[in-house]
Amino acid sequence: MKKIITVICMILLLGGCSKSAPAVFEDACWGMSMKEVKATRQEGDIVDGPSENVLNYIQASDTKLFPGRTVTVAYVFTDDKLTGITVQLFTGENETAEAAMKDTEEALTAQYGAKTEEDDRLIWQTEQSKIELTPLSGSKTSYIVLFSPLEK
């Protein structure tokens, strides 16, 4: 029992993001390994993606940033380090993509502050990340949010 408590304490102390690298999306941080990102999600939520460098988190409605909205998340890795996150969001029943994007825009602005506009994209920037909200070409029921690390 003492060993189990020690292991749990070590995981809590060592796991997660550091203060210099705050969470980007759902407790995942830039540079985390695939194994570390998997540990941030519940068992069974993540499935292997179309390549060995992608994990897909399928049809969730329990994300912190977009509560109640159905999403699919793709975590992208380069050399086993998290280097990109794509979140596909879906409209609710009897909801237009424009209305859903407006709700998402408000959530992103509340989280990340002021935005800029570029073509049909809205862009937020933090010290570590660029966040883009954009329509999904040809879709009337979904749109995407792209998270990418900023070059240092």
Short mmCIF file of N, CA, C and O in Angstrom, two decimals, residues 19-108:
data_model
loop_
_atom_site.label_atom_id
_atom_site.label_comp_id
_atom_site.label_asym_id
_atom_site.label_seq_id
_atom_site.Cartn_x
_atom_site.Cartn_y
_atom_site.Cartn_z
N LYS A 19 5.06 24.92 -15.05
CA LYS A 19 4.60 26.31 -15.06
C LYS A 19 5.14 27.05 -16.28
O LYS A 19 4.52 27.97 -16.78
N SER A 20 6.31 26.65 -16.77
CA SER A 20 6.86 27.31 -17.96
C SER A 20 6.21 26.81 -19.24
O SER A 20 6.36 27.42 -20.28
N ALA A 21 5.50 25.70 -19.17
CA ALA A 21 4.80 25.16 -20.33
C ALA A 21 3.37 24.81 -19.93
O ALA A 21 3.06 23.66 -19.68
N PRO A 22 2.49 25.81 -19.86
CA PRO A 22 1.12 25.53 -19.43
C PRO A 22 0.37 24.68 -20.46
O PRO A 22 0.77 24.59 -21.61
N ALA A 23 -0.69 24.07 -19.99
CA ALA A 23 -1.49 23.20 -20.86
C ALA A 23 -2.01 23.98 -22.06
O ALA A 23 -2.38 25.14 -21.96
N VAL A 24 -2.01 23.31 -23.20
CA VAL A 24 -2.51 23.88 -24.44
C VAL A 24 -3.99 23.55 -24.60
O VAL A 24 -4.82 24.41 -24.80
N PHE A 25 -4.31 22.27 -24.50
CA PHE A 25 -5.69 21.80 -24.67
C PHE A 25 -5.87 20.53 -23.83
O PHE A 25 -5.11 19.59 -23.98
N GLU A 26 -6.85 20.54 -22.95
CA GLU A 26 -7.19 19.35 -22.16
C GLU A 26 -5.98 18.74 -21.45
O GLU A 26 -5.74 17.55 -21.54
N ASP A 27 -5.20 19.52 -20.78
CA ASP A 27 -4.05 19.09 -20.00
C ASP A 27 -2.86 18.60 -20.82
O ASP A 27 -1.91 18.06 -20.28
N ALA A 28 -2.91 18.74 -22.13
CA ALA A 28 -1.77 18.38 -22.98
C ALA A 28 -0.88 19.61 -23.19
O ALA A 28 -1.39 20.72 -23.33
N CYS A 29 0.43 19.40 -23.19
CA CYS A 29 1.40 20.48 -23.36
C CYS A 29 2.28 20.19 -24.57
O CYS A 29 2.55 19.04 -24.89
N TRP A 30 2.75 21.26 -25.20
CA TRP A 30 3.70 21.08 -26.30
C TRP A 30 4.91 20.30 -25.82
O TRP A 30 5.41 20.53 -24.73
N GLY A 31 5.34 19.36 -26.64
CA GLY A 31 6.52 18.57 -26.30
C GLY A 31 6.22 17.29 -25.54
O GLY A 31 7.11 16.48 -25.35
N MET A 32 4.98 17.10 -25.09
CA MET A 32 4.64 15.85 -24.40
C MET A 32 4.78 14.68 -25.38
O MET A 32 4.57 14.84 -26.58
N SER A 33 5.11 13.53 -24.84
CA SER A 33 5.17 12.32 -25.66
C SER A 33 3.75 11.80 -25.89
O SER A 33 2.81 12.21 -25.21
N MET A 34 3.61 10.89 -26.83
CA MET A 34 2.31 10.29 -27.11
C MET A 34 1.78 9.59 -25.86
O MET A 34 0.60 9.71 -25.53
N LYS A 35 2.65 8.92 -25.15
CA LYS A 35 2.25 8.22 -23.92
C LYS A 35 1.74 9.22 -22.88
O LYS A 35 0.74 8.97 -22.20
N GLU A 36 2.41 10.36 -22.74
CA GLU A 36 1.99 11.37 -21.77
C GLU A 36 0.63 11.97 -22.15
O GLU A 36 -0.22 12.20 -21.29
N VAL A 37 0.41 12.22 -23.45
CA VAL A 37 -0.89 12.75 -23.88
C VAL A 37 -1.98 11.73 -23.62
O VAL A 37 -3.07 12.08 -23.13
N LYS A 38 -1.72 10.46 -23.92
CA LYS A 38 -2.71 9.42 -23.65
C LYS A 38 -3.11 9.42 -22.17
O LYS A 38 -4.27 9.22 -21.83
N ALA A 39 -2.14 9.67 -21.30
CA ALA A 39 -2.41 9.65 -19.85
C ALA A 39 -3.31 10.81 -19.41
O ALA A 39 -3.90 10.75 -18.34
N THR A 40 -3.45 11.86 -20.23
CA THR A 40 -4.31 12.98 -19.87
C THR A 40 -5.77 12.69 -20.16
O THR A 40 -6.64 13.42 -19.72
N ARG A 41 -6.04 11.66 -20.92
CA ARG A 41 -7.42 11.32 -21.31
C ARG A 41 -7.87 10.05 -20.61
O ARG A 41 -7.06 9.25 -20.17
N GLN A 42 -9.17 9.85 -20.55
CA GLN A 42 -9.71 8.64 -19.93
C GLN A 42 -9.43 7.44 -20.82
O GLN A 42 -9.33 7.55 -22.03
N GLU A 43 -9.31 6.29 -20.16
CA GLU A 43 -9.07 5.04 -20.88
C GLU A 43 -10.15 4.83 -21.94
O GLU A 43 -11.33 5.02 -21.68
N GLY A 44 -9.74 4.49 -23.15
CA GLY A 44 -10.70 4.21 -24.20
C GLY A 44 -11.10 5.41 -25.02
O GLY A 44 -11.71 5.27 -26.07
N ASP A 45 -10.79 6.62 -24.56
CA ASP A 45 -11.15 7.82 -25.30
C ASP A 45 -10.31 8.02 -26.55
O ASP A 45 -10.75 8.57 -27.53
N ILE A 46 -9.06 7.57 -26.49
CA ILE A 46 -8.13 7.82 -27.59
C ILE A 46 -7.96 6.55 -28.42
O ILE A 46 -7.85 5.46 -27.90
N VAL A 47 -7.97 6.75 -29.73
CA VAL A 47 -7.71 5.65 -30.65
C VAL A 47 -6.55 6.06 -31.55
O VAL A 47 -6.29 7.25 -31.73
N ASP A 48 -5.86 5.08 -32.09
CA ASP A 48 -4.75 5.38 -32.98
C ASP A 48 -5.27 6.11 -34.21
O ASP A 48 -6.37 5.86 -34.69
N GLY A 49 -4.46 7.05 -34.70
CA GLY A 49 -4.84 7.84 -35.86
C GLY A 49 -4.44 7.17 -37.16
O GLY A 49 -4.02 6.01 -37.17
N PRO A 50 -4.53 7.92 -38.25
CA PRO A 50 -4.23 7.37 -39.56
C PRO A 50 -2.75 7.08 -39.80
O PRO A 50 -2.40 6.40 -40.74
N SER A 51 -1.89 7.59 -38.92
CA SER A 51 -0.46 7.28 -39.01
C SER A 51 0.07 7.12 -37.59
O SER A 51 -0.61 7.43 -36.62
N GLU A 52 1.30 6.68 -37.48
CA GLU A 52 1.88 6.46 -36.15
C GLU A 52 2.16 7.77 -35.42
O GLU A 52 2.45 7.77 -34.24
N ASN A 53 2.02 8.89 -36.11
CA ASN A 53 2.27 10.19 -35.50
C ASN A 53 1.01 10.94 -35.09
O ASN A 53 1.07 12.13 -34.77
N VAL A 54 -0.15 10.27 -35.15
CA VAL A 54 -1.42 10.93 -34.83
C VAL A 54 -2.24 10.06 -33.88
O VAL A 54 -2.34 8.85 -34.05
N LEU A 55 -2.82 10.71 -32.86
CA LEU A 55 -3.81 10.08 -31.98
C LEU A 55 -5.12 10.80 -32.18
O LEU A 55 -5.16 12.04 -32.23
N ASN A 56 -6.21 10.07 -32.27
CA ASN A 56 -7.53 10.69 -32.38
C ASN A 56 -8.32 10.46 -31.11
O ASN A 56 -8.39 9.35 -30.59
N TYR A 57 -8.93 11.52 -30.60
CA TYR A 57 -9.82 11.48 -29.45
C TYR A 57 -11.20 11.66 -30.04
O TYR A 57 -11.54 12.72 -30.56
N ILE A 58 -12.01 10.63 -30.01
CA ILE A 58 -13.23 10.56 -30.81
C ILE A 58 -14.47 11.04 -30.09
O ILE A 58 -14.75 10.61 -28.96
N GLN A 59 -15.23 11.88 -30.75
CA GLN A 59 -16.58 12.27 -30.36
C GLN A 59 -16.77 12.51 -28.86
O GLN A 59 -17.55 11.84 -28.20
N ALA A 60 -16.08 13.48 -28.35
CA ALA A 60 -16.21 13.82 -26.94
C ALA A 60 -17.15 15.00 -26.77
O ALA A 60 -17.28 15.83 -27.65
N SER A 61 -17.80 15.06 -25.64
CA SER A 61 -18.62 16.24 -25.35
C SER A 61 -18.30 16.75 -23.96
O SER A 61 -19.08 17.46 -23.35
N ASP A 62 -17.11 16.38 -23.45
CA ASP A 62 -16.75 16.74 -22.08
C ASP A 62 -15.46 17.55 -22.01
O ASP A 62 -14.78 17.55 -21.01
N THR A 63 -15.14 18.28 -23.08
CA THR A 63 -13.91 19.07 -23.04
C THR A 63 -14.10 20.30 -22.15
O THR A 63 -15.20 20.83 -22.03
N LYS A 64 -13.02 20.75 -21.54
CA LYS A 64 -13.07 21.90 -20.65
C LYS A 64 -13.34 23.20 -21.41
O LYS A 64 -14.08 24.05 -20.96
N LEU A 65 -12.70 23.35 -22.56
CA LEU A 65 -12.82 24.58 -23.34
C LEU A 65 -14.15 24.68 -24.08
O LEU A 65 -14.68 25.77 -24.25
N PHE A 66 -14.68 23.55 -24.51
CA PHE A 66 -15.93 23.53 -25.28
C PHE A 66 -16.94 22.59 -24.64
O PHE A 66 -17.36 21.60 -25.23
N PRO A 67 -17.37 22.84 -23.40
CA PRO A 67 -18.27 21.91 -22.71
C PRO A 67 -19.61 21.76 -23.45
O PRO A 67 -20.16 22.74 -23.94
N GLY A 68 -20.06 20.53 -23.54
CA GLY A 68 -21.35 20.25 -24.17
C GLY A 68 -21.31 20.20 -25.68
O GLY A 68 -22.28 19.81 -26.31
N ARG A 69 -20.21 20.59 -26.28
CA ARG A 69 -20.10 20.57 -27.74
C ARG A 69 -19.36 19.30 -28.15
O ARG A 69 -18.33 18.96 -27.58
N THR A 70 -19.88 18.60 -29.15
CA THR A 70 -19.25 17.38 -29.63
C THR A 70 -18.02 17.74 -30.46
O THR A 70 -18.08 18.59 -31.34
N VAL A 71 -16.90 17.08 -30.14
CA VAL A 71 -15.64 17.35 -30.84
C VAL A 71 -14.91 16.05 -31.16
O VAL A 71 -15.13 15.03 -30.52
N THR A 72 -14.06 16.12 -32.16
CA THR A 72 -13.06 15.09 -32.43
C THR A 72 -11.72 15.80 -32.41
O THR A 72 -11.57 16.86 -33.01
N VAL A 73 -10.76 15.23 -31.69
CA VAL A 73 -9.45 15.86 -31.54
C VAL A 73 -8.37 14.98 -32.16
O VAL A 73 -8.35 13.78 -31.91
N ALA A 74 -7.49 15.59 -32.94
CA ALA A 74 -6.32 14.88 -33.47
C ALA A 74 -5.08 15.51 -32.86
O ALA A 74 -4.86 16.72 -33.01
N TYR A 75 -4.32 14.71 -32.13
CA TYR A 75 -3.04 15.15 -31.56
C TYR A 75 -1.95 14.72 -32.54
O TYR A 75 -1.88 13.54 -32.89
N VAL A 76 -1.10 15.64 -32.96
CA VAL A 76 -0.06 15.35 -33.95
C VAL A 76 1.31 15.40 -33.26
O VAL A 76 1.58 16.32 -32.49
N PHE A 77 2.16 14.42 -33.58
CA PHE A 77 3.48 14.29 -32.95
C PHE A 77 4.58 14.29 -34.01
O PHE A 77 4.40 13.74 -35.09
N THR A 78 5.70 14.88 -33.66
CA THR A 78 6.92 14.81 -34.46
C THR A 78 8.02 14.33 -33.52
O THR A 78 8.22 14.92 -32.46
N ASP A 79 8.67 13.23 -33.88
CA ASP A 79 9.70 12.64 -33.03
C ASP A 79 9.18 12.40 -31.61
O ASP A 79 9.85 12.71 -30.62
N ASP A 80 7.94 11.90 -31.51
CA ASP A 80 7.27 11.58 -30.25
C ASP A 80 7.10 12.80 -29.33
O ASP A 80 7.09 12.68 -28.12
N LYS A 81 6.94 13.97 -29.91
CA LYS A 81 6.68 15.20 -29.16
C LYS A 81 5.44 15.86 -29.75
O LYS A 81 5.33 15.99 -30.98
N LEU A 82 4.52 16.29 -28.90
CA LEU A 82 3.30 16.94 -29.36
C LEU A 82 3.64 18.24 -30.08
O LEU A 82 4.27 19.13 -29.50
N THR A 83 3.22 18.35 -31.36
CA THR A 83 3.54 19.52 -32.17
C THR A 83 2.31 20.15 -32.83
O THR A 83 2.45 21.15 -33.54
N GLY A 84 1.13 19.60 -32.62
CA GLY A 84 -0.07 20.18 -33.21
C GLY A 84 -1.32 19.52 -32.66
O GLY A 84 -1.29 18.35 -32.27
N ILE A 85 -2.40 20.29 -32.61
CA ILE A 85 -3.69 19.76 -32.17
C ILE A 85 -4.75 20.35 -33.10
O ILE A 85 -4.80 21.57 -33.29
N THR A 86 -5.58 19.48 -33.66
CA THR A 86 -6.70 19.92 -34.47
C THR A 86 -7.98 19.45 -33.80
O THR A 86 -8.14 18.27 -33.51
N VAL A 87 -8.88 20.39 -33.53
CA VAL A 87 -10.16 20.08 -32.90
C VAL A 87 -11.25 20.36 -33.91
O VAL A 87 -11.41 21.49 -34.37
N GLN A 88 -11.99 19.31 -34.29
CA GLN A 88 -13.15 19.49 -35.16
C GLN A 88 -14.38 19.55 -34.27
O GLN A 88 -14.62 18.65 -33.47
N LEU A 89 -15.12 20.63 -34.38
CA LEU A 89 -16.32 20.84 -33.57
C LEU A 89 -17.55 20.68 -34.46
O LEU A 89 -17.51 21.02 -35.65
N PHE A 90 -18.63 20.20 -33.87
CA PHE A 90 -19.85 19.93 -34.63
C PHE A 90 -20.99 20.80 -34.11
O PHE A 90 -21.06 21.09 -32.92
N THR A 91 -21.86 21.19 -35.01
CA THR A 91 -23.01 21.99 -34.62
C THR A 91 -23.99 21.14 -33.84
O THR A 91 -24.05 19.92 -33.99
N GLY A 92 -24.76 21.82 -33.00
CA GLY A 92 -25.82 21.13 -32.27
C GLY A 92 -27.05 20.97 -33.15
O GLY A 92 -27.11 21.48 -34.27
N GLU A 93 -28.01 20.24 -32.63
CA GLU A 93 -29.25 20.04 -33.37
C GLU A 93 -29.93 21.40 -33.58
O GLU A 93 -30.02 22.21 -32.66
N ASN A 94 -30.40 21.65 -34.79
CA ASN A 94 -31.07 22.91 -35.16
C ASN A 94 -30.17 24.14 -34.94
O ASN A 94 -30.66 25.21 -34.63
N GLU A 95 -28.87 23.98 -35.09
CA GLU A 95 -27.93 25.08 -34.92
C GLU A 95 -27.15 25.27 -36.21
O GLU A 95 -26.74 24.29 -36.83
N THR A 96 -26.94 26.49 -36.61
CA THR A 96 -26.16 26.75 -37.81
C THR A 96 -24.67 26.75 -37.47
O THR A 96 -24.30 26.98 -36.31
N ALA A 97 -23.83 26.52 -38.47
CA ALA A 97 -22.39 26.57 -38.25
C ALA A 97 -21.96 27.96 -37.81
O ALA A 97 -21.08 28.11 -36.97
N GLU A 98 -22.61 28.99 -38.35
CA GLU A 98 -22.27 30.36 -37.97
C GLU A 98 -22.53 30.61 -36.49
O GLU A 98 -21.71 31.21 -35.79
N ALA A 99 -23.69 30.14 -35.99
CA ALA A 99 -24.02 30.31 -34.57
C ALA A 99 -23.06 29.51 -33.69
O ALA A 99 -22.61 30.00 -32.65
N ALA A 100 -22.74 28.30 -34.11
CA ALA A 100 -21.82 27.47 -33.35
C ALA A 100 -20.43 28.09 -33.31
O ALA A 100 -19.76 28.10 -32.27
N MET A 101 -19.99 28.63 -34.45
CA MET A 101 -18.67 29.27 -34.50
C MET A 101 -18.65 30.53 -33.62
O MET A 101 -17.64 30.82 -32.98
N LYS A 102 -19.75 31.24 -33.55
CA LYS A 102 -19.83 32.43 -32.70
C LYS A 102 -19.68 32.04 -31.24
O LYS A 102 -18.94 32.68 -30.48
N ASP A 103 -20.35 30.96 -30.82
CA ASP A 103 -20.20 30.46 -29.44
C ASP A 103 -18.76 30.06 -29.17
O ASP A 103 -18.21 30.34 -28.10
N THR A 104 -18.14 29.39 -30.13
CA THR A 104 -16.75 28.96 -29.98
C THR A 104 -15.81 30.17 -29.94
O THR A 104 -14.88 30.21 -29.13
N GLU A 105 -16.08 31.15 -30.77
CA GLU A 105 -15.30 32.39 -30.76
C GLU A 105 -15.35 33.04 -29.37
O GLU A 105 -14.32 33.47 -28.84
N GLU A 106 -16.52 33.08 -28.77
CA GLU A 106 -16.67 33.67 -27.43
C GLU A 106 -15.88 32.88 -26.39
O GLU A 106 -15.24 33.45 -25.51
N ALA A 107 -15.92 31.54 -26.49
CA ALA A 107 -15.17 30.69 -25.54
C ALA A 107 -13.67 30.91 -25.70
O ALA A 107 -12.94 31.02 -24.70
N LEU A 108 -13.20 31.00 -26.93
CA LEU A 108 -11.77 31.21 -27.18
C LEU A 108 -11.33 32.60 -26.73
O LEU A 108 -10.25 32.76 -26.15
#
